[in-house]
Amino acid sequence: QVQLVESGGGVVQAGGSLRLSCAASGGTVSSYVMGWFRQDPGKEREFVASVSKSGTRTIYTDSVKGRFTISRDNAKNTVYLQMNSLKLEDTAVYYCAADLDSRGRLYVTRGEGEYDYWGQGTQVSVSS
């Protein structure tokens, strides 16, 4: 089955940047809608971003618009989350996810229940 492994998390000062990567094995990400979610202790999992199979359409939760960018490199079987202008409230464990259902090349979704496979997460901590 598909396995997803996140990397790139760490500690960064507010206003700084991090680039998260999600490498897939056991499948081909070009066939999947990919998404990023995050969860801080005591909070529910929150949708962050989604990118279509083609890589040309994206959606974001309002709190990260203009600061985060989701992208994919299908040749490398990898999806990325570039995070700029980080804020304290961005602190969370970040998870990537794959939706294997067959849909159009431009389909994106923020629906947690639509994603079939999940990574184990990478910690992002933003300090002042």
mmCIF file of C-alpha atoms in Angstrom, residues 19-73:
data_model
loop_
_atom_site.group_PDB
_atom_site.id
_atom_site.type_symbol
_atom_site.label_atom_id
_atom_site.label_comp_id
_atom_site.label_asym_id
_atom_site.label_seq_id
_atom_site.Cartn_x
_atom_site.Cartn_y
_atom_site.Cartn_z
ATOM 1 C CA ARG A 19 9.865 23.642 3.449
ATOM 2 C CA LEU A 20 8.156 20.351 4.205
ATOM 3 C CA SER A 21 8.434 17.346 1.934
ATOM 4 C CA CYS A 22 6.263 14.258 1.652
ATOM 5 C CA ALA A 23 7.803 11.323 -0.164
ATOM 6 C CA ALA A 24 5.564 8.504 -1.332
ATOM 7 C CA SER A 25 6.338 4.860 -1.914
ATOM 8 C CA GLY A 26 4.186 1.956 -3.022
ATOM 9 C CA GLY A 27 2.259 4.173 -5.409
ATOM 10 C CA THR A 28 2.485 7.016 -7.883
ATOM 11 C CA VAL A 29 1.445 10.428 -6.597
ATOM 12 C CA SER A 30 0.467 11.602 -10.070
ATOM 13 C CA SER A 31 -2.614 9.426 -9.611
ATOM 14 C CA TYR A 32 -3.587 11.073 -6.308
ATOM 15 C CA VAL A 33 -4.988 14.268 -4.947
ATOM 16 C CA MET A 34 -2.532 15.290 -2.225
ATOM 17 C CA GLY A 35 -3.152 17.297 0.901
ATOM 18 C CA TRP A 36 -1.549 18.691 4.028
ATOM 19 C CA PHE A 37 -3.178 18.783 7.447
ATOM 20 C CA ARG A 38 -1.916 19.878 10.849
ATOM 21 C CA GLN A 39 -2.725 19.200 14.470
ATOM 22 C CA ASP A 40 -1.576 20.854 17.688
ATOM 23 C CA PRO A 41 -2.037 19.136 21.074
ATOM 24 C CA GLY A 42 -5.558 19.587 22.340
ATOM 25 C CA LYS A 43 -6.887 20.648 18.961
ATOM 26 C CA GLU A 44 -8.619 18.823 16.142
ATOM 27 C CA ARG A 45 -6.866 18.059 12.903
ATOM 28 C CA GLU A 46 -7.078 21.020 10.538
ATOM 29 C CA PHE A 47 -6.977 21.127 6.771
ATOM 30 C CA VAL A 48 -4.106 23.197 5.400
ATOM 31 C CA ALA A 49 -3.809 22.736 1.632
ATOM 32 C CA SER A 50 -4.607 20.462 -1.287
ATOM 33 C CA VAL A 51 -3.166 20.148 -4.773
ATOM 34 C CA SER A 52 -4.754 18.498 -7.787
ATOM 35 C CA LYS A 53 -3.294 15.586 -9.705
ATOM 36 C CA SER A 54 -2.115 17.952 -12.404
ATOM 37 C CA GLY A 55 -0.471 20.269 -9.887
ATOM 38 C CA THR A 56 -2.185 23.276 -11.450
ATOM 39 C CA ARG A 57 -5.016 23.785 -8.957
ATOM 40 C CA THR A 58 -4.652 24.377 -5.228
ATOM 41 C CA ILE A 59 -6.794 25.327 -2.248
ATOM 42 C CA TYR A 60 -5.817 26.561 1.207
ATOM 43 C CA THR A 61 -7.349 27.214 4.556
ATOM 44 C CA ASP A 62 -7.824 30.949 5.065
ATOM 45 C CA SER A 63 -5.235 31.285 7.813
ATOM 46 C CA VAL A 64 -2.342 30.279 5.534
ATOM 47 C CA LYS A 65 -3.348 31.918 2.256
ATOM 48 C CA GLY A 66 -0.558 34.064 0.899
ATOM 49 C CA ARG A 67 1.990 32.450 3.196
ATOM 50 C CA PHE A 68 1.976 28.731 2.355
ATOM 51 C CA THR A 69 2.342 27.085 -1.039
ATOM 52 C CA ILE A 70 1.581 23.462 -1.823
ATOM 53 C CA SER A 71 3.208 21.929 -4.869
ATOM 54 C CA ARG A 72 4.064 18.567 -6.289
ATOM 55 C CA ASP A 73 6.828 16.997 -8.329
#
